[in-house]
PDB file of C-alpha atoms in Angstrom:
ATOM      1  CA  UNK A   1      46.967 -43.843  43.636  1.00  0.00           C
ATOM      2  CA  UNK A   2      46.097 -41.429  46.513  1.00  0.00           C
ATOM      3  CA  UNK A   3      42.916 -39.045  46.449  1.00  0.00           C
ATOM      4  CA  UNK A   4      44.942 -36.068  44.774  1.00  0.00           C
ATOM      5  CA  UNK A   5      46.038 -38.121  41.640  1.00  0.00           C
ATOM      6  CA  UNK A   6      42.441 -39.307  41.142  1.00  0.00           C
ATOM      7  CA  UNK A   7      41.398 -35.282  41.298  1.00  0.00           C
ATOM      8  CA  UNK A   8      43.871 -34.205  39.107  1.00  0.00           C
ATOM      9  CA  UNK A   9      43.058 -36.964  36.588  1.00  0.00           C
ATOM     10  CA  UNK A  10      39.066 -36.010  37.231  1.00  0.00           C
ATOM     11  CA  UNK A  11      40.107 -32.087  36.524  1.00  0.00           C
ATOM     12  CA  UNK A  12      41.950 -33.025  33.103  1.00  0.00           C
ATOM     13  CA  UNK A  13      38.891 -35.153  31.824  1.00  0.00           C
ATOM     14  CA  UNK A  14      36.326 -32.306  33.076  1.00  0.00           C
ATOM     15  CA  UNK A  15      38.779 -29.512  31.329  1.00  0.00           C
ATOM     16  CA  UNK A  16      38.856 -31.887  27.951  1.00  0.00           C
ATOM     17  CA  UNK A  17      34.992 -32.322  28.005  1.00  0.00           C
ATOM     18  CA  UNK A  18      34.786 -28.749  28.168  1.00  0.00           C
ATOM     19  CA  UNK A  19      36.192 -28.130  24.740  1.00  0.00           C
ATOM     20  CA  UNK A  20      34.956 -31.614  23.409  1.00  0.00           C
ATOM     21  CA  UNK A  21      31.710 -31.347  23.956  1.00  0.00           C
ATOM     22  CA  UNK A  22      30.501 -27.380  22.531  1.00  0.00           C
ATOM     23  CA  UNK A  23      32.165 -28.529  19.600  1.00  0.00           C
ATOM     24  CA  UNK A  24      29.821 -31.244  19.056  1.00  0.00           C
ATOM     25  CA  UNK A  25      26.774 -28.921  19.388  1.00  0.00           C
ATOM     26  CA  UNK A  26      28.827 -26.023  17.107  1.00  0.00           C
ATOM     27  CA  UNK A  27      29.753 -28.625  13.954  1.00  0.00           C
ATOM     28  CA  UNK A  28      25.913 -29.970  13.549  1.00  0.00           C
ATOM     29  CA  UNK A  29      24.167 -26.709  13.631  1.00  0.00           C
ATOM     30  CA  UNK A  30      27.287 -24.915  11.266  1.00  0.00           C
ATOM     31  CA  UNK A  31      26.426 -28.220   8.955  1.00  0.00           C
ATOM     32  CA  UNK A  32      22.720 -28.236   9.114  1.00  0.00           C
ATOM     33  CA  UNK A  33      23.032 -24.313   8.022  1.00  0.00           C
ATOM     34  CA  UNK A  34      25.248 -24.362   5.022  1.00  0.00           C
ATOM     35  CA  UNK A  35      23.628 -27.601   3.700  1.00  0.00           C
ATOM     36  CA  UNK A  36      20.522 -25.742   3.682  1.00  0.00           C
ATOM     37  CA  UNK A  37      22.046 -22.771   2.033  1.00  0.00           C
ATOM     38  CA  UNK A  38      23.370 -24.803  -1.048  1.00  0.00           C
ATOM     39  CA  UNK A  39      22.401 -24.776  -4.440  1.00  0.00           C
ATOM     40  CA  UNK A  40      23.467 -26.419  -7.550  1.00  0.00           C
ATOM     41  CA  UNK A  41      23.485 -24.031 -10.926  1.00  0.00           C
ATOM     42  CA  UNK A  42      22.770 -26.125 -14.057  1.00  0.00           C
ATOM     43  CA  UNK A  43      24.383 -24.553 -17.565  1.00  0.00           C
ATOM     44  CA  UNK A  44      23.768 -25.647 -21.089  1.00  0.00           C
ATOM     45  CA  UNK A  45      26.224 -24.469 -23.533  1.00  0.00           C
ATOM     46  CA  UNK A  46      26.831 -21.502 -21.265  1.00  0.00           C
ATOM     47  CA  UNK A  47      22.896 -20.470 -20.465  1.00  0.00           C
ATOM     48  CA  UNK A  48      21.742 -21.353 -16.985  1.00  0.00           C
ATOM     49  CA  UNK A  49      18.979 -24.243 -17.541  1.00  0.00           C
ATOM     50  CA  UNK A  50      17.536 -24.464 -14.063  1.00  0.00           C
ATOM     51  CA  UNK A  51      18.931 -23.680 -10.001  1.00  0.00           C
ATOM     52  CA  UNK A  52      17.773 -25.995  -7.494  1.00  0.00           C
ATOM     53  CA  UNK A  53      17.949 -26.358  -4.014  1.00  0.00           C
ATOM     54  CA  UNK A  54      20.362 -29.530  -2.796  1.00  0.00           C
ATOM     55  CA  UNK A  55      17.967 -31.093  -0.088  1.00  0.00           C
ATOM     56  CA  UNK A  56      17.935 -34.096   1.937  1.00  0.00           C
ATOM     57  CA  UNK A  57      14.982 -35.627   0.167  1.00  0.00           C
ATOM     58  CA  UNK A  58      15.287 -37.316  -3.333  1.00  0.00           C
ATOM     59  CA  UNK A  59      15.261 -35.414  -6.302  1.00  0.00           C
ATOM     60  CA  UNK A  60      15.515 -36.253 -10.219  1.00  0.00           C
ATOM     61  CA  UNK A  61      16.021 -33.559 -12.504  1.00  0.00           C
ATOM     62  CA  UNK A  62      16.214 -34.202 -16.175  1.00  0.00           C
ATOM     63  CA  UNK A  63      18.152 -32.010 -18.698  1.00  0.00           C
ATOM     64  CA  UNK A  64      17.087 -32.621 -22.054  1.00  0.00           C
ATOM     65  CA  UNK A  65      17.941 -31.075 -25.073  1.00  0.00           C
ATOM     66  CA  UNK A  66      19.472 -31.052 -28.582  1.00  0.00           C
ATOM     67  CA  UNK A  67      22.652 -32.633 -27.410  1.00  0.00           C
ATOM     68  CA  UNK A  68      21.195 -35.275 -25.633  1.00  0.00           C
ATOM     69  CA  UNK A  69      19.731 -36.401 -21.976  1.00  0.00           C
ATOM     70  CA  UNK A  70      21.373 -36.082 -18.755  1.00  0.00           C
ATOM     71  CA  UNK A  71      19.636 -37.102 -15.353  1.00  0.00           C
ATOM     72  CA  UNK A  72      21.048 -35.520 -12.275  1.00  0.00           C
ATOM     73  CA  UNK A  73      20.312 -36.954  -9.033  1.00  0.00           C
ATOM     74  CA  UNK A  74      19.297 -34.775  -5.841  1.00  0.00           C
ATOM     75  CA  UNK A  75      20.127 -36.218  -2.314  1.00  0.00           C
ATOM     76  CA  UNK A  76      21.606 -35.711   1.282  1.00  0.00           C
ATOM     77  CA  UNK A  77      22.383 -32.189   0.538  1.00  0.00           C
ATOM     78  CA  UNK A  78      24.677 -33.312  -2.821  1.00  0.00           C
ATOM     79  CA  UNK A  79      24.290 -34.033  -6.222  1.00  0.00           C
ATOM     80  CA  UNK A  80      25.428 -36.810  -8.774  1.00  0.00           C
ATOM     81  CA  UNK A  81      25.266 -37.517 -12.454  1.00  0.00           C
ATOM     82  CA  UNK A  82      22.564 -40.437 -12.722  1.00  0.00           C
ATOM     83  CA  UNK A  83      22.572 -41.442 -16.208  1.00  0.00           C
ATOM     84  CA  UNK A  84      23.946 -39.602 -19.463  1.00  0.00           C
ATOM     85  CA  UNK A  85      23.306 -41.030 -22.786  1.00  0.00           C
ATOM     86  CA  UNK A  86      26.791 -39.253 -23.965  1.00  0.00           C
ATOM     87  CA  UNK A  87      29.254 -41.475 -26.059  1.00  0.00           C
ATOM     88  CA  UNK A  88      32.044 -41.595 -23.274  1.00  0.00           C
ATOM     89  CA  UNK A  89      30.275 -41.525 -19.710  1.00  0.00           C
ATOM     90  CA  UNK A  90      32.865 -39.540 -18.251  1.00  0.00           C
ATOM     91  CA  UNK A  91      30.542 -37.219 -16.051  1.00  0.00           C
ATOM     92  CA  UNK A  92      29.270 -40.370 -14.553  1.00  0.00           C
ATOM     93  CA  UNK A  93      32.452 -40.820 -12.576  1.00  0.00           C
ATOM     94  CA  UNK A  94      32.065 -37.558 -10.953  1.00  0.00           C
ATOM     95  CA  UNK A  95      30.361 -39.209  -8.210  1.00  0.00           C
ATOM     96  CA  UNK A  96      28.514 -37.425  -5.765  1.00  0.00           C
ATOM     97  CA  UNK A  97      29.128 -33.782  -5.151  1.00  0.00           C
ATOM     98  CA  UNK A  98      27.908 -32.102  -2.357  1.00  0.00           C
ATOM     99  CA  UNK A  99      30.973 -28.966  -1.488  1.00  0.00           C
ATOM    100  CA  UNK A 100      30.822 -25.468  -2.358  1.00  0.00           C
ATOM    101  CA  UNK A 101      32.749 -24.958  -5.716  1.00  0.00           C
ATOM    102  CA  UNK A 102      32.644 -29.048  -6.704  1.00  0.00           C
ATOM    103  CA  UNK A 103      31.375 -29.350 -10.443  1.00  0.00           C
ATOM    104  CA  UNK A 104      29.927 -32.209 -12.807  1.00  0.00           C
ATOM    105  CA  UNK A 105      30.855 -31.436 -16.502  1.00  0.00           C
ATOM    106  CA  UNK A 106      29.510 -33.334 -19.344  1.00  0.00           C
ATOM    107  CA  UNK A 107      31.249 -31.945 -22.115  1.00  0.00           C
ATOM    108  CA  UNK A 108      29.763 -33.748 -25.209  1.00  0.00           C
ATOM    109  CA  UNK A 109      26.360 -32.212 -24.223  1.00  0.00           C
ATOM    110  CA  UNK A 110      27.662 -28.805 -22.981  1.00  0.00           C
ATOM    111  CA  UNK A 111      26.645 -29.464 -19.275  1.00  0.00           C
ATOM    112  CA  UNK A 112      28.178 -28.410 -15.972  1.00  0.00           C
ATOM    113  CA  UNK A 113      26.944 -28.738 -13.070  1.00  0.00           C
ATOM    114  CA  UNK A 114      28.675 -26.190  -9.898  1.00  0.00           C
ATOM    115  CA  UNK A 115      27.230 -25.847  -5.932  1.00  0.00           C
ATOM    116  CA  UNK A 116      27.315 -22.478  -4.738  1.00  0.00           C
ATOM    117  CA  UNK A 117      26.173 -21.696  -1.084  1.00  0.00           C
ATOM    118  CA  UNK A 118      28.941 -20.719   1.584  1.00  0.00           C
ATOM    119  CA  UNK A 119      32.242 -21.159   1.600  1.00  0.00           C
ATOM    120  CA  UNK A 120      33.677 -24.052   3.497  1.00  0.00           C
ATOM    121  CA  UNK A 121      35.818 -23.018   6.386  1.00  0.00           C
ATOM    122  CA  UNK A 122      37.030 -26.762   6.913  1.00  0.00           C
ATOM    123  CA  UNK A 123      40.664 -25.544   6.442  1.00  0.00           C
ATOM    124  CA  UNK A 124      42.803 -28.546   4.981  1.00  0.00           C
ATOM    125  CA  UNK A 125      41.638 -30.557   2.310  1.00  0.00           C
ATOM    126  CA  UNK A 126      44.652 -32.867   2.566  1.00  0.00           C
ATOM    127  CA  UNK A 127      48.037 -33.739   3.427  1.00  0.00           C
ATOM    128  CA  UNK A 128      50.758 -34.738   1.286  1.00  0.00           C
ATOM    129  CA  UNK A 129      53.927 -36.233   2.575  1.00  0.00           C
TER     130      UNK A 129
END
């Protein structure tokens, strides 16, 4: 290798850093704002029960009422169906929801569960080939 290959290849890794690297700094402060900006509408049979703000720190919030008990789960800016004492236990595989637009529906006690904050610019959600 002579001294103008080794600057070229020094000028393509300084060029690629360049673009690497503000995107680093762009994606965790573009997170950090729309996880802060989320919240997660609860419903009973059509009637908003409660709003609450999806946070980092733990959360339980129990929905109780003539259908039965749900306990939703607050945490890392999501939220997940705990524990349901429904026949079924469908809304339990929901898992843990934490995008704009993703719900948790219990239907035998007329529950759902949707995030609303900003959209998501992500783009793709996936590929099919």
């Amino acid at each position: 290798m002579k001294r103008g290959d080794i600057l070229l290849i020094g000028l393509v890794v300084v060029i690629a850093l360049a673009f690497i690297i503000p995107r680093w700094f762009d994606r965790d402060a573009s997170e950090k704002n729309h996880n802060e900006l989320r919240t997660a509408k609860i419903t009973v049979d059509g009637k908003l029960f409660k709003e609450v703000t999806l946070t980092k720190e733990e959360q339980t919030v129990e929905v109780k009422n003539e259908h039965g008990l749900n306990i939703l789960k607050i945490h890392d800016y999501g939220i997940e169906m705990f524990d349901a004492d429904c026949p079924d236990k469908v809304c339990l595989s929901f898992g843990f929801v934490d995008r704009t637009g993703g719900t948790i529906i219990c239907l035998p006690h007329k529950l759902m569960v949707e995030i609303e904050g900003p959209s998501e610019e992500d783009g793709i959600d996936a590929t099919v080939k």
